[in-house]
Short mmCIF file of N, CA and C in Angstrom, two decimals:
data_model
loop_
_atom_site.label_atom_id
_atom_site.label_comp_id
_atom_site.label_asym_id
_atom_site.label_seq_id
_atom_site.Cartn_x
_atom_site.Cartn_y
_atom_site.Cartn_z
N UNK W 1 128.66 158.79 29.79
CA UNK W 1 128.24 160.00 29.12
C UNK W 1 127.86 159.66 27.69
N UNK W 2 126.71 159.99 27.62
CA UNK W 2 126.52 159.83 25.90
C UNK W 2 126.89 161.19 25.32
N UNK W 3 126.32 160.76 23.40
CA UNK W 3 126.94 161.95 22.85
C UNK W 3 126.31 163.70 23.84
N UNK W 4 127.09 164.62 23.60
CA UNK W 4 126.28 165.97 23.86
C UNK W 4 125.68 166.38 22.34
N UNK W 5 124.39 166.78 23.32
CA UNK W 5 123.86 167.02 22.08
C UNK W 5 123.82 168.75 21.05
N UNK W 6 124.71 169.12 21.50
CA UNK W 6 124.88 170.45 20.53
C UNK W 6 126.64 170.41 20.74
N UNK W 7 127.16 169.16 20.97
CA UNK W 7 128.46 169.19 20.34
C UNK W 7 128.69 168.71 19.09
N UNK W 8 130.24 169.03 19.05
CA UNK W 8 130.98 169.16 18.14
C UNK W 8 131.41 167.60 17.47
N UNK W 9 131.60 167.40 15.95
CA UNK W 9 132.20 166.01 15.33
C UNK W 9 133.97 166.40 15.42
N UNK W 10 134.64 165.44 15.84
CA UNK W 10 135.89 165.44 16.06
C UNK W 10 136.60 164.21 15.29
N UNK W 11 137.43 164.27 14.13
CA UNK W 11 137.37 163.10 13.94
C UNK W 11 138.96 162.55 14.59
N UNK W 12 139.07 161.15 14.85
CA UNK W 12 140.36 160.39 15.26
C UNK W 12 141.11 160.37 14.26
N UNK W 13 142.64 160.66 14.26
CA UNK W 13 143.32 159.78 12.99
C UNK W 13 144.31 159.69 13.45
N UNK W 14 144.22 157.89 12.91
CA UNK W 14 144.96 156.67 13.72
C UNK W 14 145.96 156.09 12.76
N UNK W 15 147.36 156.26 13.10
CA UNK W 15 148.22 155.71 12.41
C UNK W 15 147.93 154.63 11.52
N UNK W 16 148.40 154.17 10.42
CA UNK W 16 147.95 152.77 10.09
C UNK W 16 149.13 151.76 10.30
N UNK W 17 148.69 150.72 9.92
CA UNK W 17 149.42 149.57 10.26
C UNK W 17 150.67 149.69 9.05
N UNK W 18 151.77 149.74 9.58
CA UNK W 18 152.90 150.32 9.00
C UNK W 18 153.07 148.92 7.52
N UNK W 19 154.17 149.79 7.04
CA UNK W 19 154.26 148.74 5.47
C UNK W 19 155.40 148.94 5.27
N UNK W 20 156.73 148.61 4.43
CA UNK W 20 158.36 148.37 4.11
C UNK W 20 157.94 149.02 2.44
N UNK W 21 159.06 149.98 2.74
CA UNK W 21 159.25 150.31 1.05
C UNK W 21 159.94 149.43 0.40
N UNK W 22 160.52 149.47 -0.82
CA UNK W 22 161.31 148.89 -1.87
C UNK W 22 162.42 148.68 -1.37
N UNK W 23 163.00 148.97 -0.35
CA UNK W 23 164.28 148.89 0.91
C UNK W 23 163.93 148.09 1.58
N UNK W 24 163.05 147.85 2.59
CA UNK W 24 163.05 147.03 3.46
C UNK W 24 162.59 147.80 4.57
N UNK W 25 162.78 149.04 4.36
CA UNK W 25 162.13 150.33 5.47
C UNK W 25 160.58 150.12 5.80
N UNK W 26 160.62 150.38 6.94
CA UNK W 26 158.82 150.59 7.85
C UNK W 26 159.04 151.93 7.41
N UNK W 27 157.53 151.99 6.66
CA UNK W 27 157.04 153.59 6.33
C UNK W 27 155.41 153.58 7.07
N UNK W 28 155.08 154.36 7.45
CA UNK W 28 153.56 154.47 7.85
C UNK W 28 152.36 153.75 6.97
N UNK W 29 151.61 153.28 7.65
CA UNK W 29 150.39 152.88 6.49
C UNK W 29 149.46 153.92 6.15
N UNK W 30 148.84 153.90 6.08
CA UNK W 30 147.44 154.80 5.45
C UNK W 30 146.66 155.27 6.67
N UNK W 31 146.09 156.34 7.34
CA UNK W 31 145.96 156.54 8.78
C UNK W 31 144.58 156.00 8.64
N UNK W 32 143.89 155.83 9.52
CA UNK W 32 142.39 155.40 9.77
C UNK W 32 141.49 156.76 10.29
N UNK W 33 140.42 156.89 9.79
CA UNK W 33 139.78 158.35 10.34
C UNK W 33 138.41 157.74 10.94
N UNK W 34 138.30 158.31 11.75
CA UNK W 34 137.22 157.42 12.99
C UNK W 34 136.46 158.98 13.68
N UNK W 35 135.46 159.33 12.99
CA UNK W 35 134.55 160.81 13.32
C UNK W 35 134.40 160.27 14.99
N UNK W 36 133.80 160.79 15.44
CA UNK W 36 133.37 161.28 16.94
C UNK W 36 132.30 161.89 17.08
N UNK W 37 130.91 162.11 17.02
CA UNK W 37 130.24 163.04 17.10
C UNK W 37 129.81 163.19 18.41
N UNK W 38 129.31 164.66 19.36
CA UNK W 38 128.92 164.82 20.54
C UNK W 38 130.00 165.41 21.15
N UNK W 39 130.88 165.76 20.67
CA UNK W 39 131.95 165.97 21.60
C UNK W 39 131.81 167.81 22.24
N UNK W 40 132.43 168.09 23.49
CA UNK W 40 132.35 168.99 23.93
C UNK W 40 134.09 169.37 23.45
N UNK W 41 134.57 170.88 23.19
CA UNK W 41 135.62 170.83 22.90
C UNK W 41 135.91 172.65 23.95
N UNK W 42 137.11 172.55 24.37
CA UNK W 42 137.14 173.71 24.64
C UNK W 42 139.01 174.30 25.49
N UNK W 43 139.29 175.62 25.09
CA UNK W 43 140.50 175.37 25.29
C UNK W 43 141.21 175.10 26.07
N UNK W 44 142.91 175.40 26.36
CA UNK W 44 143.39 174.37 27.55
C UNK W 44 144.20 175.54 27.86
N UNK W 45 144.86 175.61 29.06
CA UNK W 45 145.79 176.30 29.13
C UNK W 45 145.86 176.57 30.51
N UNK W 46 146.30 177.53 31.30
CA UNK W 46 146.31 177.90 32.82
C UNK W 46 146.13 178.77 32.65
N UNK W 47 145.95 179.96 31.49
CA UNK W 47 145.63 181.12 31.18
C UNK W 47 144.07 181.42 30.96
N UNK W 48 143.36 180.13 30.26
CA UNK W 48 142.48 180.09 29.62
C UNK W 48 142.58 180.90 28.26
N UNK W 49 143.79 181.50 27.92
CA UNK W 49 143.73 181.96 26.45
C UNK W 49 144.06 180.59 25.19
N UNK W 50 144.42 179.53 25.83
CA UNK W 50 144.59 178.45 24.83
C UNK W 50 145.99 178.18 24.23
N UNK W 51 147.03 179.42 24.08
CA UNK W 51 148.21 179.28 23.23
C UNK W 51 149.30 179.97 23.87
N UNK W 52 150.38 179.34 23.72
CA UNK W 52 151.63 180.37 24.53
C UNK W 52 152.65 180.43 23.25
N UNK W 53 153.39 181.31 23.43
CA UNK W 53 154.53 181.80 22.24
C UNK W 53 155.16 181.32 22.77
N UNK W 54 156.66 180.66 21.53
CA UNK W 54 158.06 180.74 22.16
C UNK W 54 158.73 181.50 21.30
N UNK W 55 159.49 182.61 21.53
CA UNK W 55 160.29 182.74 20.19
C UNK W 55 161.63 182.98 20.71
N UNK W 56 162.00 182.11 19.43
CA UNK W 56 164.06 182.11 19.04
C UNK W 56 163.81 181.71 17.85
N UNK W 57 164.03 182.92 17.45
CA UNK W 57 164.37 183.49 15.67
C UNK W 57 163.38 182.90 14.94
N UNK W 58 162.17 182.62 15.77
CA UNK W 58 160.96 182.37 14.56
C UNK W 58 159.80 182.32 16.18
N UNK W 59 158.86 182.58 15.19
CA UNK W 59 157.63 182.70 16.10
C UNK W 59 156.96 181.00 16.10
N UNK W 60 156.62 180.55 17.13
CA UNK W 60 156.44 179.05 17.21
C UNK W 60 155.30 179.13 18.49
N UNK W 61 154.01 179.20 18.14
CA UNK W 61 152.80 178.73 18.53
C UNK W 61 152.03 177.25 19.15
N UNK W 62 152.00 177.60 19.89
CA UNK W 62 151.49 175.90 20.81
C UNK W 62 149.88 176.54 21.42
N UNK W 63 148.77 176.12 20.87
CA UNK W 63 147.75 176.21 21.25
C UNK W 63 147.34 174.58 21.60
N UNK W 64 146.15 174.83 22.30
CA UNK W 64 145.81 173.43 23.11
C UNK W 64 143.97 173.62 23.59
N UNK W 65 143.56 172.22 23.46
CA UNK W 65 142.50 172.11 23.34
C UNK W 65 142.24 170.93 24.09
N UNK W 66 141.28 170.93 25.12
CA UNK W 66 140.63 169.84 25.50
C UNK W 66 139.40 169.51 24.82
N UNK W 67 139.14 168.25 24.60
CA UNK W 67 138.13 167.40 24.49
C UNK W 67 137.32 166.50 25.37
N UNK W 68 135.92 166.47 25.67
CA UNK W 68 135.91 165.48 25.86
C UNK W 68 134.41 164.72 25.07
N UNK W 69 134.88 163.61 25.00
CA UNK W 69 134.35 162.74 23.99
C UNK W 69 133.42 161.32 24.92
N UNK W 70 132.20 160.96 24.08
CA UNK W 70 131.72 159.92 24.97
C UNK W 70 132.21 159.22 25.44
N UNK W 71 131.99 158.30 26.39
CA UNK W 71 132.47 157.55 27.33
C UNK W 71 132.33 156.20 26.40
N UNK W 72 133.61 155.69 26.55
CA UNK W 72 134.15 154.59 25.56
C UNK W 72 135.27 154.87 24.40
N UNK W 73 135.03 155.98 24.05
CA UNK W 73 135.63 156.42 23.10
C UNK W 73 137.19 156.01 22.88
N UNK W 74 138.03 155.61 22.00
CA UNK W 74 138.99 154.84 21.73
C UNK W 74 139.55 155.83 21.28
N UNK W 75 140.35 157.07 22.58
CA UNK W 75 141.35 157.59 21.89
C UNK W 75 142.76 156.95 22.53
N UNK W 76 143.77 156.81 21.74
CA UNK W 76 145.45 156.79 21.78
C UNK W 76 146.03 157.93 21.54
N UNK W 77 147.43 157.95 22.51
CA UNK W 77 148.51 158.36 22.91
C UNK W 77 148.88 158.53 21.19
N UNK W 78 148.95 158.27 20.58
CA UNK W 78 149.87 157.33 19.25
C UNK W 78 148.37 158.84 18.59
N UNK W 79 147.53 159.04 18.55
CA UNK W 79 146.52 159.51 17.59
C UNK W 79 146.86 160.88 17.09
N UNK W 80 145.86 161.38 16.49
CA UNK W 80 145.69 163.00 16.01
C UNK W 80 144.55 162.90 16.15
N UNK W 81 143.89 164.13 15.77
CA UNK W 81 142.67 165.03 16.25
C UNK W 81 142.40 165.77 15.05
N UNK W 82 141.57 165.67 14.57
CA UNK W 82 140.91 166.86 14.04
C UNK W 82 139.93 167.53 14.05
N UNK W 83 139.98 168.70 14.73
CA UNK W 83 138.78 169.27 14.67
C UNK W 83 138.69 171.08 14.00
N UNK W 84 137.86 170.87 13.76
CA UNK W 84 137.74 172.10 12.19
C UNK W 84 138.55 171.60 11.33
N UNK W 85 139.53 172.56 11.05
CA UNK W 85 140.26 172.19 9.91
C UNK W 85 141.44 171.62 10.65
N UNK W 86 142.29 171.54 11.82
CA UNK W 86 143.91 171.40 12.19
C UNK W 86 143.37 170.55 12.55
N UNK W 87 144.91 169.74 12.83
CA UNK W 87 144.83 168.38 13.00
C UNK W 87 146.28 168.68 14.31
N UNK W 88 145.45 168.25 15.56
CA UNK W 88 145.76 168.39 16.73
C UNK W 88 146.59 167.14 17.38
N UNK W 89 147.67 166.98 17.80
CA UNK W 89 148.62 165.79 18.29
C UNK W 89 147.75 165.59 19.53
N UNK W 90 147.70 164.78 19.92
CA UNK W 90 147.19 163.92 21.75
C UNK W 90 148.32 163.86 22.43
N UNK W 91 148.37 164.78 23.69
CA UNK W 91 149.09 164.76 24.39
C UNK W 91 148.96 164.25 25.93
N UNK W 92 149.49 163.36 26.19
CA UNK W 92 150.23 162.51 27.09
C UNK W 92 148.48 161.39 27.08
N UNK W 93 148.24 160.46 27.84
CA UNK W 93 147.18 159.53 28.10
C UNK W 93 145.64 159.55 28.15
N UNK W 94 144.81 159.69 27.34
CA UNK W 94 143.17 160.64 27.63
C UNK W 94 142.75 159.42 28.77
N UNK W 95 141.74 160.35 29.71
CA UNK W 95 141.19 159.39 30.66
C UNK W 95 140.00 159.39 30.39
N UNK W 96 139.44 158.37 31.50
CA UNK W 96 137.54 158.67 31.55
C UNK W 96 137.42 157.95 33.11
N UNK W 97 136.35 158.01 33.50
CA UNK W 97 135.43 157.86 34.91
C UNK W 97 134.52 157.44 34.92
N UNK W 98 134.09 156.27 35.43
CA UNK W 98 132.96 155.83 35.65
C UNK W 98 132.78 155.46 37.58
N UNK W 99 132.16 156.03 37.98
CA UNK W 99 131.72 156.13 39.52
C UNK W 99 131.38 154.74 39.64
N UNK W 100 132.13 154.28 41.11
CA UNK W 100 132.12 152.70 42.10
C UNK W 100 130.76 152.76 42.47
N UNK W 101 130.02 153.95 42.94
CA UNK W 101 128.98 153.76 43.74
C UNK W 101 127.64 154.26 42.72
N UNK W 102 127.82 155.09 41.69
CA UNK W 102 126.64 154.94 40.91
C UNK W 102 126.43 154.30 39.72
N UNK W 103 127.88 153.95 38.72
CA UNK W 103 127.98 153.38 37.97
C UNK W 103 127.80 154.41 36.86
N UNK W 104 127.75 155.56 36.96
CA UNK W 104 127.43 156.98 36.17
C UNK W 104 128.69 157.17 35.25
N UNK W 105 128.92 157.16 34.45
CA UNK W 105 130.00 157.57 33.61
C UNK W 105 130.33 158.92 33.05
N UNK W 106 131.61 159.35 32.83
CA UNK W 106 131.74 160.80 32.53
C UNK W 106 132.37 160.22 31.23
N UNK W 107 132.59 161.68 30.52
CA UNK W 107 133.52 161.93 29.21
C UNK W 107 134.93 161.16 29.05
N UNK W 108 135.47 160.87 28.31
CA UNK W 108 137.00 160.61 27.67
C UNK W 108 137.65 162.09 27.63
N UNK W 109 138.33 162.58 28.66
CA UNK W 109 138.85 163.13 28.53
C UNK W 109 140.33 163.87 27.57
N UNK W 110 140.34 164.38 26.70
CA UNK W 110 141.86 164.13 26.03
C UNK W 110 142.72 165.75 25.84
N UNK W 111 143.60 165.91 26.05
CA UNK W 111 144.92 166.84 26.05
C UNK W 111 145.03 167.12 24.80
N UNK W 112 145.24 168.04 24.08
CA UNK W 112 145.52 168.24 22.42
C UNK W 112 146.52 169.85 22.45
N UNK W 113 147.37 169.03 21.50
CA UNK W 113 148.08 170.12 21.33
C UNK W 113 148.34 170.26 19.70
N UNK W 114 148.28 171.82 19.03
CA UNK W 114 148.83 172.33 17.92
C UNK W 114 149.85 172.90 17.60
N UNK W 115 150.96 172.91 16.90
CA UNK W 115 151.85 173.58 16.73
C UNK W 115 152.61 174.05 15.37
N UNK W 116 152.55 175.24 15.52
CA UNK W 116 152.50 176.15 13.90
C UNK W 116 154.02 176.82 14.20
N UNK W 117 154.43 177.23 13.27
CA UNK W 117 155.66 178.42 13.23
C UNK W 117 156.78 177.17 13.45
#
């Protein structure tokens, strides 16, 4: 699948290569931001409304978004997401497809989840 062409830029952000404070502690490095352009984005859910509530003693929002992104695309388990303004966790493994018998390739599929409250 190449880019779509009236999609959306999504960008990756990729942990960085971790670093030791003044302790001796692993603290995160600096994340890496890796745009995406072409991407089809659209929401997730079994509802098709995108978000489910939980509440105990605070309101706590989980909306979810699929992506999918050209074929090749280097997303990780380990990543974030951003698209518009939130910055979306990757949830559980993104896949992709490429057909035995035509050699046709589909999208990178990926799971995204937000969570507010």
């Amino acid at each position: 699948m190449r880019e779509l062409p009236h999609g959306d830029t999504v960008t990756i952000v990729r942990p960085g290569e971790p670093t030791q404070d003044a302790y001796g502690n692993d603290v995160p490095g600096a994340p890496t931001e890796i745009p995406v352009p072409g991407c089809g984005v659209s929401p997730r859910d079994g509802t098709g409304a995108g978000a489910n509530e939980l509440t105990d003693a605070r309101d706590t929002v989980f909306s979810g978004l699929t992506i999918y992104a050209p074929y090749g695309t280097d997303i990780r388990a380990t990543d974030r997401v951003r698209v518009g303004g939130d910055l979306y966790d990757v949830v559980g493994l993104p896949g992709s497809f490429r057909s035995p018998f035509t050699g046709s390739t589909g999208p990178v599929v990926a799971a995204l989840e937000l969570v507010t409250g």
